[in-house]
Short mmCIF file of C-alpha atoms in Angstrom, two decimals:
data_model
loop_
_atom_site.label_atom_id
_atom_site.label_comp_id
_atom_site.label_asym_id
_atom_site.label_seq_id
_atom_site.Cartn_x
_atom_site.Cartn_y
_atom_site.Cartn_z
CA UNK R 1 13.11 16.46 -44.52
CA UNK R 2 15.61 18.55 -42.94
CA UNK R 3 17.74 18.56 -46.24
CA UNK R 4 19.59 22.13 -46.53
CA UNK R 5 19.34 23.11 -50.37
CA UNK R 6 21.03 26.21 -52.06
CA UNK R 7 18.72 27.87 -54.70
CA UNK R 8 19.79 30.33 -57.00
CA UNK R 9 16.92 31.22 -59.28
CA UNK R 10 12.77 31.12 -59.01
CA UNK R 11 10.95 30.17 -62.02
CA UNK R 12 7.50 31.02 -61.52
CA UNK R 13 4.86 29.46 -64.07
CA UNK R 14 0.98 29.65 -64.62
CA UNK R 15 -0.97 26.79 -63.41
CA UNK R 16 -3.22 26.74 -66.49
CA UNK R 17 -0.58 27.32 -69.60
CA UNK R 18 2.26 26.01 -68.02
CA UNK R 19 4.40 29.05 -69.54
CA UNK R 20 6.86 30.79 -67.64
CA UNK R 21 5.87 34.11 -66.01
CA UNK R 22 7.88 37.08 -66.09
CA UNK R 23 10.70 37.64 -62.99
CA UNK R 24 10.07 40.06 -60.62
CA UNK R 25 14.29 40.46 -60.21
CA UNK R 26 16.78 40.34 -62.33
CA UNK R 27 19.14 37.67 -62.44
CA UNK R 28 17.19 35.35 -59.85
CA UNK R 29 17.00 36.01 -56.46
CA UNK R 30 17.64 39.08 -54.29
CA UNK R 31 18.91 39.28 -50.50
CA UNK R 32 16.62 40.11 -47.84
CA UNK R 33 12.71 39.82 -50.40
CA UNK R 34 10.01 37.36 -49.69
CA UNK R 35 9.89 34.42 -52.16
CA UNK R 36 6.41 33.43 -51.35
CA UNK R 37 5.32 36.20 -54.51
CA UNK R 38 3.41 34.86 -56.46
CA UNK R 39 -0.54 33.32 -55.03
CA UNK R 40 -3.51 31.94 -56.60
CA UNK R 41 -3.05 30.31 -60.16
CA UNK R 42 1.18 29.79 -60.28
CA UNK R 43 3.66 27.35 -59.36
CA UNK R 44 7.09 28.13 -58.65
CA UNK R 45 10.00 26.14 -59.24
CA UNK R 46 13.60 26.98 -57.31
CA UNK R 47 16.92 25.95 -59.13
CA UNK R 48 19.38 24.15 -56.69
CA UNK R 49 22.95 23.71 -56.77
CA UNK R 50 23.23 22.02 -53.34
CA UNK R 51 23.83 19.18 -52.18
CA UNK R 52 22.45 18.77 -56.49
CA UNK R 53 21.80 20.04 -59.31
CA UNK R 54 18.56 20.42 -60.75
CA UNK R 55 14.92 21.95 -60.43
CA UNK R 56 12.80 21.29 -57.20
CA UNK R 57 8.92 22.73 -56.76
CA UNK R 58 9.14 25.53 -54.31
CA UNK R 59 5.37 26.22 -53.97
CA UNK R 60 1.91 25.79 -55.51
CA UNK R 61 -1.10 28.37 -55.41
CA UNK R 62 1.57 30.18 -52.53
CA UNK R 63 2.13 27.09 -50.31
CA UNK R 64 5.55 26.34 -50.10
CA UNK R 65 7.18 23.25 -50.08
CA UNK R 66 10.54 24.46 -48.79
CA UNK R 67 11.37 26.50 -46.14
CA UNK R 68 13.99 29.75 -45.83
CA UNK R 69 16.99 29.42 -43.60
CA UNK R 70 18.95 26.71 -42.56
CA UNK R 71 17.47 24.03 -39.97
CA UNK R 72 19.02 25.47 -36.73
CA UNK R 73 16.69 28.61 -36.98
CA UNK R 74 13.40 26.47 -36.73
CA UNK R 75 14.97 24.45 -33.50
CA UNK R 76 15.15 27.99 -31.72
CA UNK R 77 13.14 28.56 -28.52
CA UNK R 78 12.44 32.65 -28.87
CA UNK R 79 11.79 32.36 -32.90
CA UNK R 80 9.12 29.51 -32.87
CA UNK R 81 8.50 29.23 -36.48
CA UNK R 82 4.40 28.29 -36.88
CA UNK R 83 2.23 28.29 -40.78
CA UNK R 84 -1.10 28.78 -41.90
CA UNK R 85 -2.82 26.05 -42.78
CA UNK R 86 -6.40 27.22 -43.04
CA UNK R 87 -7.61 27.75 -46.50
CA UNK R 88 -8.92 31.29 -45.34
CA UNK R 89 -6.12 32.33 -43.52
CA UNK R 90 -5.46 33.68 -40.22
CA UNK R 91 -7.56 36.67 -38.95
CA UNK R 92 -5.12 39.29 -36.94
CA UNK R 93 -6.80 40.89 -33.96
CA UNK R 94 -5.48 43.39 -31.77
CA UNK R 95 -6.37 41.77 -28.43
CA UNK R 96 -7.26 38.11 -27.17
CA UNK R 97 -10.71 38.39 -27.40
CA UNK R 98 -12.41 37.83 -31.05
CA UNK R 99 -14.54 41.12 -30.16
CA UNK R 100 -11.19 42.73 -30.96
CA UNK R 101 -9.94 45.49 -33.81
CA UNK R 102 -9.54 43.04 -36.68
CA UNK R 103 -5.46 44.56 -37.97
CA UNK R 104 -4.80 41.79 -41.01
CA UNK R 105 -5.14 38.32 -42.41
CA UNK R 106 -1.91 36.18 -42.93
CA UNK R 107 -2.40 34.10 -46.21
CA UNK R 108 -2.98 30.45 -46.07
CA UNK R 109 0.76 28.70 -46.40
CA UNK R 110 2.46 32.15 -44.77
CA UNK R 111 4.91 31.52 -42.29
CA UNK R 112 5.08 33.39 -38.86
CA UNK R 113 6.64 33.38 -35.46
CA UNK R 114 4.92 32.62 -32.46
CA UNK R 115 5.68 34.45 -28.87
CA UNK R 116 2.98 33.27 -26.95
CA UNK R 117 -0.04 30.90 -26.19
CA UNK R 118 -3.00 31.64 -23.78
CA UNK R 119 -6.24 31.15 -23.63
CA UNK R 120 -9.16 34.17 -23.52
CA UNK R 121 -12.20 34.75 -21.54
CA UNK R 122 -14.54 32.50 -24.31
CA UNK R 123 -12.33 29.36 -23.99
CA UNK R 124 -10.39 29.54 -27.33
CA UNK R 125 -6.58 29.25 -27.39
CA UNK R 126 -5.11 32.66 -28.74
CA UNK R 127 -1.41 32.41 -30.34
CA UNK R 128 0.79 36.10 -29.92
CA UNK R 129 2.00 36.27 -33.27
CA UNK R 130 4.68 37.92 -35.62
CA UNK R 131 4.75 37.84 -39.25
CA UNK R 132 6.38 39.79 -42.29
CA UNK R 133 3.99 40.01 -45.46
CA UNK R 134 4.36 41.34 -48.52
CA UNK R 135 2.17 44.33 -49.06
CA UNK R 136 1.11 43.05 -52.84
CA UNK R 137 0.83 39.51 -52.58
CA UNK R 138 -0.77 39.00 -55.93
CA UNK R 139 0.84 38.46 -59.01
CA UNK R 140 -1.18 41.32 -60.68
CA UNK R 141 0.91 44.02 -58.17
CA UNK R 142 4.36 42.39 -59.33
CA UNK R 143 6.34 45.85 -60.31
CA UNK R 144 5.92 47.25 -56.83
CA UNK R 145 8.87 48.36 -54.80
CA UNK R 146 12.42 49.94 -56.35
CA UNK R 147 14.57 47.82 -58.82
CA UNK R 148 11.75 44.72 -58.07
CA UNK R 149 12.04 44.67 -54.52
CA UNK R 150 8.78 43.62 -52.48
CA UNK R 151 7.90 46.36 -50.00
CA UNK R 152 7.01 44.47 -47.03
CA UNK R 153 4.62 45.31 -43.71
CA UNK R 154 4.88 43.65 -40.44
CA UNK R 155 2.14 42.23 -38.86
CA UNK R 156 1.55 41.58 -34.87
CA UNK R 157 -1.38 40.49 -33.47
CA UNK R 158 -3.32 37.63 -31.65
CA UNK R 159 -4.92 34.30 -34.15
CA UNK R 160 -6.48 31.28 -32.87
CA UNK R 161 -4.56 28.10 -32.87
CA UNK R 162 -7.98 26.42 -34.13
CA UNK R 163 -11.23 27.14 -35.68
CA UNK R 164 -14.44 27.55 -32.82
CA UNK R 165 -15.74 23.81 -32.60
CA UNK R 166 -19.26 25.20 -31.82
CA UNK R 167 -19.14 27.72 -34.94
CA UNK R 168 -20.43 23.69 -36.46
CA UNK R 169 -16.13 24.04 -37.80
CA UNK R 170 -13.44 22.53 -36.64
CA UNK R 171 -9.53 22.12 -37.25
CA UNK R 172 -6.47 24.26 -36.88
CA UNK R 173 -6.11 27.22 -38.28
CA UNK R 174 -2.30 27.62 -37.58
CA UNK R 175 0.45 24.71 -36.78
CA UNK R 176 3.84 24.42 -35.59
CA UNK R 177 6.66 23.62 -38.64
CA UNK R 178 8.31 20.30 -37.08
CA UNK R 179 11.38 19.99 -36.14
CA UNK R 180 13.33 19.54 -39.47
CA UNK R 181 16.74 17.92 -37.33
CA UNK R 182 16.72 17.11 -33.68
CA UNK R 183 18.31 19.70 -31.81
CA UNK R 184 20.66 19.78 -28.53
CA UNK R 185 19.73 21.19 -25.09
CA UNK R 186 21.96 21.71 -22.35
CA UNK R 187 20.09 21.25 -18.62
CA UNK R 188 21.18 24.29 -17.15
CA UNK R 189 18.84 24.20 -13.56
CA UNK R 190 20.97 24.27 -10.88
CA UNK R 191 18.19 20.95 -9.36
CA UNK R 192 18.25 19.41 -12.93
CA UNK R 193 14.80 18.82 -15.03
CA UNK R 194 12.04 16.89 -14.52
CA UNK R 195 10.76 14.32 -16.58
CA UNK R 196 6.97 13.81 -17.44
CA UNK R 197 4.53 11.42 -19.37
CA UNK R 198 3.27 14.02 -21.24
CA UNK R 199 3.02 17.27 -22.32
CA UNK R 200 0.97 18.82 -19.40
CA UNK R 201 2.79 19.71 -16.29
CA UNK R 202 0.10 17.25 -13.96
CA UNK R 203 1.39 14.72 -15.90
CA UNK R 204 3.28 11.36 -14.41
CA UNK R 205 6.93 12.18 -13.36
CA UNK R 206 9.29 9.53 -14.87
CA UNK R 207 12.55 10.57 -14.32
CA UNK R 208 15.47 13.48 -14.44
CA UNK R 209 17.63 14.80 -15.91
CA UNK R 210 20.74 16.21 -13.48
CA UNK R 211 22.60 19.88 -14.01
CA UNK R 212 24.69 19.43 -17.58
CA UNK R 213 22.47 16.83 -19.49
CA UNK R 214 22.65 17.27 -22.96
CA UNK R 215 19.29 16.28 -24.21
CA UNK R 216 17.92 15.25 -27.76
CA UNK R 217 14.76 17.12 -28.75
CA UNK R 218 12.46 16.78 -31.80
CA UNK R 219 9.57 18.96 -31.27
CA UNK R 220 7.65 20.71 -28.94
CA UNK R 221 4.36 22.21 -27.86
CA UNK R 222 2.40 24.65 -25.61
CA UNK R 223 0.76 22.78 -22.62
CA UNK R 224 -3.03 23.61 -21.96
CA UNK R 225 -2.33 25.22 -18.26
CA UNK R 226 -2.11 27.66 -17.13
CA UNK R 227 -4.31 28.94 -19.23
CA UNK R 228 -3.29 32.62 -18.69
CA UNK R 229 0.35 31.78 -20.07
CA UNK R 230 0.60 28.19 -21.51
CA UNK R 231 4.46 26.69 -20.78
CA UNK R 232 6.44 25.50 -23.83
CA UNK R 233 7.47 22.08 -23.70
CA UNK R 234 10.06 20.12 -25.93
CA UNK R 235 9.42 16.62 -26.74
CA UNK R 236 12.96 13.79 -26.15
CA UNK R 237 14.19 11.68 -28.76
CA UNK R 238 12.85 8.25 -28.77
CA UNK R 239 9.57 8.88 -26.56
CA UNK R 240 12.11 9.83 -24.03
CA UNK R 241 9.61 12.52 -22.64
CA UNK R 242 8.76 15.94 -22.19
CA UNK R 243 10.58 18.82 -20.70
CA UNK R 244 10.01 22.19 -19.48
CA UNK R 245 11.90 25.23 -21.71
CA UNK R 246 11.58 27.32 -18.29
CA UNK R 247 10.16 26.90 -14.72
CA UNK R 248 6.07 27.71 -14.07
CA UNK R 249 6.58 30.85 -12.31
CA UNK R 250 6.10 34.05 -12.79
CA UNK R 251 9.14 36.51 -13.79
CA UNK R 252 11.60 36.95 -12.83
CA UNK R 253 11.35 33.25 -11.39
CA UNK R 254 11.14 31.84 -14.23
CA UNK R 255 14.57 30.89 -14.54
CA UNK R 256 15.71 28.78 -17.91
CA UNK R 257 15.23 24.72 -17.66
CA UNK R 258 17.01 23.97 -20.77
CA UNK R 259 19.14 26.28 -23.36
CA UNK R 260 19.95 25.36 -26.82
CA UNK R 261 23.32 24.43 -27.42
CA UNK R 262 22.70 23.62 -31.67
CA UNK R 263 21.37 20.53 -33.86
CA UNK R 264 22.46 17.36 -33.51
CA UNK R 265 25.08 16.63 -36.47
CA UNK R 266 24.35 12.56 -36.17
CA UNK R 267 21.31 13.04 -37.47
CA UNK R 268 21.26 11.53 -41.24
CA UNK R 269 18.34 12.65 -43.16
CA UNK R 270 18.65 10.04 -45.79
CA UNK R 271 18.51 7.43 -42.54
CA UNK R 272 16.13 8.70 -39.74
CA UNK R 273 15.06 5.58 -39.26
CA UNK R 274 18.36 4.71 -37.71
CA UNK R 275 18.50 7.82 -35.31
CA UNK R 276 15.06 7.44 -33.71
CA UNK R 277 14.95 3.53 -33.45
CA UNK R 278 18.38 4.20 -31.74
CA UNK R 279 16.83 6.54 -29.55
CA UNK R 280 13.93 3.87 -28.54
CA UNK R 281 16.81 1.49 -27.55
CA UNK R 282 18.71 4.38 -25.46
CA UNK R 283 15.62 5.40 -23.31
CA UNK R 284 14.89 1.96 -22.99
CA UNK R 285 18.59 1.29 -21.35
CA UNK R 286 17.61 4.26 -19.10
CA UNK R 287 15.02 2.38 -17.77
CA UNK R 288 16.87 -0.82 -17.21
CA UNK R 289 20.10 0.84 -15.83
CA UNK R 290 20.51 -0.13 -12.38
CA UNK R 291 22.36 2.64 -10.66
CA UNK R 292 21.78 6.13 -11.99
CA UNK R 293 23.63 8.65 -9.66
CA UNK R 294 21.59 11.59 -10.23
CA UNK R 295 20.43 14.77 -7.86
CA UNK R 296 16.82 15.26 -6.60
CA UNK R 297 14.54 16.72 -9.78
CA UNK R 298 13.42 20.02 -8.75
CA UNK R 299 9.32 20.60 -9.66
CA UNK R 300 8.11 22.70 -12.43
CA UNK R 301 5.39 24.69 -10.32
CA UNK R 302 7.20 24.30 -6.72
CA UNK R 303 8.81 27.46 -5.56
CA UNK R 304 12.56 27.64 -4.51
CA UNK R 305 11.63 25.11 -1.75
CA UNK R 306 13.88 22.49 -0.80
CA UNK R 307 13.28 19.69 -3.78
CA UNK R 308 12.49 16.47 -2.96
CA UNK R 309 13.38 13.48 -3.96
CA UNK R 310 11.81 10.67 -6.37
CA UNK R 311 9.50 8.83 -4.25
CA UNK R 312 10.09 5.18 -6.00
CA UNK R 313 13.47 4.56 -7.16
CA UNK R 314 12.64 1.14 -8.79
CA UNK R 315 13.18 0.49 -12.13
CA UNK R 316 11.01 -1.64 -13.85
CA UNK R 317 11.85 -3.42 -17.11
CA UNK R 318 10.09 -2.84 -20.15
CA UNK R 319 8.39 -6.19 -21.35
CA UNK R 320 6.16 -4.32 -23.84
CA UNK R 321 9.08 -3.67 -26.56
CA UNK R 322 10.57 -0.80 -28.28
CA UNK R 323 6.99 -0.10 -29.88
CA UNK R 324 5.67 0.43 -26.67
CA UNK R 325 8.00 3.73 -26.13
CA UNK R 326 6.82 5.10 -29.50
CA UNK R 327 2.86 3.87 -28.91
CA UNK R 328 2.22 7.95 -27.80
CA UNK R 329 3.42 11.02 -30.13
CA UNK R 330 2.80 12.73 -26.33
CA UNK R 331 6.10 11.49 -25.39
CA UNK R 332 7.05 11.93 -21.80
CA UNK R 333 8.23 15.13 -20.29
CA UNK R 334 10.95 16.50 -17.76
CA UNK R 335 11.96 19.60 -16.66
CA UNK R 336 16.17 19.99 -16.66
CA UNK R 337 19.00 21.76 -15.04
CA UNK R 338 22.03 23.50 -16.26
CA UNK R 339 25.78 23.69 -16.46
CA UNK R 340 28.18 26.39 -16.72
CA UNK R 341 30.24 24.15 -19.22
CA UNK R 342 29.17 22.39 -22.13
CA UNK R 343 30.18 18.40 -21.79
CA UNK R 344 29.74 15.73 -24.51
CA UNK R 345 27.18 13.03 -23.92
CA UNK R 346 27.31 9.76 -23.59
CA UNK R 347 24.83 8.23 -25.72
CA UNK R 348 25.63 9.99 -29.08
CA UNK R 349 27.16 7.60 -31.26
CA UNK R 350 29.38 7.76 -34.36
CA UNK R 351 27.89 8.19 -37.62
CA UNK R 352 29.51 7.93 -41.19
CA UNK R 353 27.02 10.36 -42.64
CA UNK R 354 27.43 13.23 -40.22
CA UNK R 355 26.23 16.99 -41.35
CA UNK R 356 29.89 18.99 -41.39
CA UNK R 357 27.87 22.14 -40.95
CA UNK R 358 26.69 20.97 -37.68
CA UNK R 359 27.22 20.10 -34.15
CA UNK R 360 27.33 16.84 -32.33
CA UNK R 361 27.34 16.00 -29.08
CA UNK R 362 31.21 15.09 -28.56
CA UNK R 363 31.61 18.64 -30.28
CA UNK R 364 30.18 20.71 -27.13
CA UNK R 365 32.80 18.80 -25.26
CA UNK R 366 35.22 21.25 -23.21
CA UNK R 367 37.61 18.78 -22.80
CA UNK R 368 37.37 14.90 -24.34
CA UNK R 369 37.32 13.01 -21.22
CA UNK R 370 34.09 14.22 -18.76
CA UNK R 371 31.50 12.47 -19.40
CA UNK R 372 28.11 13.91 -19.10
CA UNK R 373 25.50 13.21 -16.46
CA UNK R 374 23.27 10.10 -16.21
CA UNK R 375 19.83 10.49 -16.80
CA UNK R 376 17.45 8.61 -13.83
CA UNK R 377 13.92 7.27 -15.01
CA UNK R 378 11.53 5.53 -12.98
CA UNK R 379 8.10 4.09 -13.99
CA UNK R 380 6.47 2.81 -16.91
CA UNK R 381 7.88 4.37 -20.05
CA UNK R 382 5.07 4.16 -22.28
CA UNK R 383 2.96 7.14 -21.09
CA UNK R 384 -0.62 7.49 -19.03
CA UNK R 385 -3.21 5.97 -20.83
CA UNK R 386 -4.60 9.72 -20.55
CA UNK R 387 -1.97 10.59 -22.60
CA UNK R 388 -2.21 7.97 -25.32
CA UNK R 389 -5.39 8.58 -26.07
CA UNK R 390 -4.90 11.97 -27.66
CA UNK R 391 -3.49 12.10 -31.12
CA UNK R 392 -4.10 9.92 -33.69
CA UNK R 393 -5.90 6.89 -31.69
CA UNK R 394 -9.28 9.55 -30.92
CA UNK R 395 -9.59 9.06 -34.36
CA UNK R 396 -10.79 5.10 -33.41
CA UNK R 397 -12.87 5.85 -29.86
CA UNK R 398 -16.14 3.92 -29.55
CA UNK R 399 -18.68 6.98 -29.74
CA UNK R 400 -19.15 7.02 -26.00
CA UNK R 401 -16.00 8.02 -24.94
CA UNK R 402 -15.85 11.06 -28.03
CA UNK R 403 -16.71 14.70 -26.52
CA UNK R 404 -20.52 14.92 -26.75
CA UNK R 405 -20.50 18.42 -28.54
CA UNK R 406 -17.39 18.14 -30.85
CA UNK R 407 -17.68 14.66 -31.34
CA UNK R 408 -14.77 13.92 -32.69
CA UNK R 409 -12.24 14.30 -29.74
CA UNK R 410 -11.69 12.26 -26.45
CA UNK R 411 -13.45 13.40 -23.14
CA UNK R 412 -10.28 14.77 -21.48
CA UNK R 413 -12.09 17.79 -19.58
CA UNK R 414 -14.46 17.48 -16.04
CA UNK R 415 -17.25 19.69 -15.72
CA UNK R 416 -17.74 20.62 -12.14
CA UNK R 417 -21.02 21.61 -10.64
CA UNK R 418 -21.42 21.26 -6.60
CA UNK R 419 -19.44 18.25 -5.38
CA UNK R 420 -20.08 16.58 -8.40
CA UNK R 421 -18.55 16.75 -11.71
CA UNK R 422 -19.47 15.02 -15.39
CA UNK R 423 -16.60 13.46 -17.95
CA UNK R 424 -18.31 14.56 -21.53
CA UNK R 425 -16.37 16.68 -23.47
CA UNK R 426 -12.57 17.71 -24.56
CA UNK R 427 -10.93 20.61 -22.44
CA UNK R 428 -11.41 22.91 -25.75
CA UNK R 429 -15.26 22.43 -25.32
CA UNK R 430 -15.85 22.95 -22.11
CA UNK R 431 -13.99 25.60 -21.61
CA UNK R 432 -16.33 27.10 -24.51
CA UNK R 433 -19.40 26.05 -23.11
CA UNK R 434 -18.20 27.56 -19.38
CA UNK R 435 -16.89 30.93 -20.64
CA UNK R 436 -20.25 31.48 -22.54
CA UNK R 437 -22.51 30.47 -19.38
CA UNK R 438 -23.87 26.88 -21.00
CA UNK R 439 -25.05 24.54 -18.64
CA UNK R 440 -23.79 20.87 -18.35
CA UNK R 441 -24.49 19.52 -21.47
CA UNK R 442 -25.38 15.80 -19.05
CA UNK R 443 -27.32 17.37 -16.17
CA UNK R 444 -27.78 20.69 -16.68
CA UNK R 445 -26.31 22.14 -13.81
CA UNK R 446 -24.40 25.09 -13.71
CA UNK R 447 -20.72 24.47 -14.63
CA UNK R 448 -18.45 26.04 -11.83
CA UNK R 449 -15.07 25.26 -13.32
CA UNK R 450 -13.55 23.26 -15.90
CA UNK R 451 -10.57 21.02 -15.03
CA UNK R 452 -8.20 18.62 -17.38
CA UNK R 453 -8.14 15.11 -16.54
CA UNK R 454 -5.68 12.41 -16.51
CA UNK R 455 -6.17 8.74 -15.69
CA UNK R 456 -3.13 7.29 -13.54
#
């Protein structure tokens, strides 16, 4: 992963004689067409010349293996790069609500961009989408188009992130494409960026990150509030945390956390091993370093208030181990500041096997001799237990702590009726069962709101 190839032919075969099909172009491939041609029943193969030479499989049945475009365009924060991975695609509608003018289906294995993430009147999680098809995607239609050029349509529209959990289905319908090399943000808040346990905003603060941090980041992810415009969040290196891509307000307010500066050219994908167990060790020095000289964080969803600053300024060692910073996938989160100039940072180290094609952090240097701001981190680095339970470990919850109408998930979601509430199912749930006027599902009391919970 994250290996840049250069192809120079297609070789499409049929699944069930193994003989070559016919090529849609001549003399392999053209600028500017689709490669994902060929569907149901065919393999394709794509000739390489880079970094070797030889024959790799580009896709099966229409999934590909491989994407298009180097790795810097899938680390970008306005061309979010998402793919289908339901079988039965991903039904287009006009509008957020499923009641809405059905425009297209995006095959199972396309990719497509996603704008936005917010969450309708019955509880579902809607994804604004953008995606270029080809108007014949079966093999039978392969002469359309001039000189064997694929005419192409554009589709926008509104999916679901995941199939209805009370439809008796469940799983996603569309995911993000990871990271494929860790990318470089610049803080560029004047008040720097917060730091949090986890992906949600009401999650633990841990530490900041001052004006002019450059910051390692290897995914990210929509948070679940608010639910009328979910914030994107970007994931640190090493379980470092989780950080804001712009503040919780509403425009023009909304003023950039973070800006992408380009990919991190010490990453060696033949070795990432190395780079993230070095990344462990740095956020673990964080922890342990006595006397960070930072600025007061500023927070995501305060105003333009005057910030305030950390309320415990202790650090506390971490006894638990380097495994304990990599125990949650949730990471912890911060929201960062800004700087007018780019300046190298600190912790990036030398590497033999460094990308030429692109940038480290020592590169973004305006001068070789500032160094960049100190990161400050306070509390326990491992993440709420909240927080850990999501992911893989719901997979090993005792049965009465799995939502009692998916069950499958953790209870992460409070039901409120009265002055009382009742801890039974996931947020995605019970925000169902509220929008569509069910009852508690435990007392059977009307449910008055639906709020996420997190245990401190």
């Amino acid at each position: 992963p994250g290996v840049t190839v250069v192809g120079t032919e297609i070789i499409t075969v049929d699944n069930r004689s193994l003989q070559p099909v016919p090529q849609r172009t001549q003399g392999g491939l053209n600028h500017g067409r689709s490669l994902r041609t060929y569907r149901r029943g065919y393999s394709q193969f794509l000739k390489i010349e880079s970094p070797i030479t030889g024959y790799v499989l580009y896709s099966v049945d229409g999934y590909a293996y491989l994407g298009p475009g180097l790795p810097s365009s899938y680390v970008k924060p306005g061309a979010w790069i998402w793919r289908v991975t339901c079988p039965d695609g991903a039904y287009v509608r006009e509008g957020l609500e499923l009641t809405s003018v059905h425009v297209d289906t995006i095959p199972h294995g396309s990719f497509l961009r996603v704008t936005r993430k917010t969450v309708n009147s019955m509880g579902l999680s809607r994804l604004r989408v953008e995606a270029s098809l080809e108007i014949n995607d079966e093999f039978d239609d392969v002469h359309s188009g001039e000189e064997g050029e694929s005419r192409m349509r554009t589709v926008v529209g509104w999916i679901s992130e995941s199939l209805n959990p009370l439809s008796g289905q469940r799983g996603p319908i569309a995911q993000p494409v990871p990271f494929p090399i860790p990318a470089l943000y610049r803080v560029r808040l004047q008040d720097g960026a917060v730091i949090r346990s986890g992906v949600e905003l009401s999650s633990s603060q841990i530490g900041h990150a001052p004006l002019g941090s450059i910051l390692k980041v290897i995914g990210r992810s929509f948070s679940e509030h608010p639910m009328d415009q979910c914030i994107e969040r970007l994931q640190l290196a090493g379980g470092g945390g989780w950080v804001s891509v712009r503040l919780n307000l509403p425009p023009p307010s909304d003023d950039l956390v973070v800006q992408l500066v380009g990919i991190d050219g010490t990453f060696d994908p033949d070795d990432p091993g190395s780079f993230h167990l070095e990344s462990q060790q740095r956020v673990i020095s964080e922890y342990r370093d006595p006397n960070p000289l930072v600025g007061p964080p500023v927070d995501e969803d305060a105003s333009h208030a005057s910030p305030a600053l950390l309320p415990n300024r202790e650090f506390r060692s971490l006894s638990t181990g380097i495994s304990s910073i990599n125990d949650t996938d949730d990471g912890t989160s911060f929201d960062e500041g800004g700087s007018s100039s780019l300046e190298p940072e600190r912790h990036v180290g030398s590497n033999s096997r460094v990308n030429h094609n692109v940038a480290t952090a020592a590169d973004l240097s305006t001068n070789g001799s500032t160094a960049a701001p100190t990161l400050f981190r306070s509390g326990i680095g491992g993440g709420s237990t909240g927080m850990m339970m999501m992911g893989s470990m719901a997979k090993n919850l005792p049965p009465d702590e799995r939502c009692l109408i998916c069950l499958t998930e953790p209870r992460t979601a409070t039901m409120v009726h009265g002055e009382t509430g009742h801890i039974a199912c996931c947020l995605t749930c019970a925000r169902i069962l509220k929008a569509r006027g069910d009852r508690c599902p435990v007392c059977r009391l009307p449910i008055d709101s639906v709020i996420q919970q997190f245990w401190a």
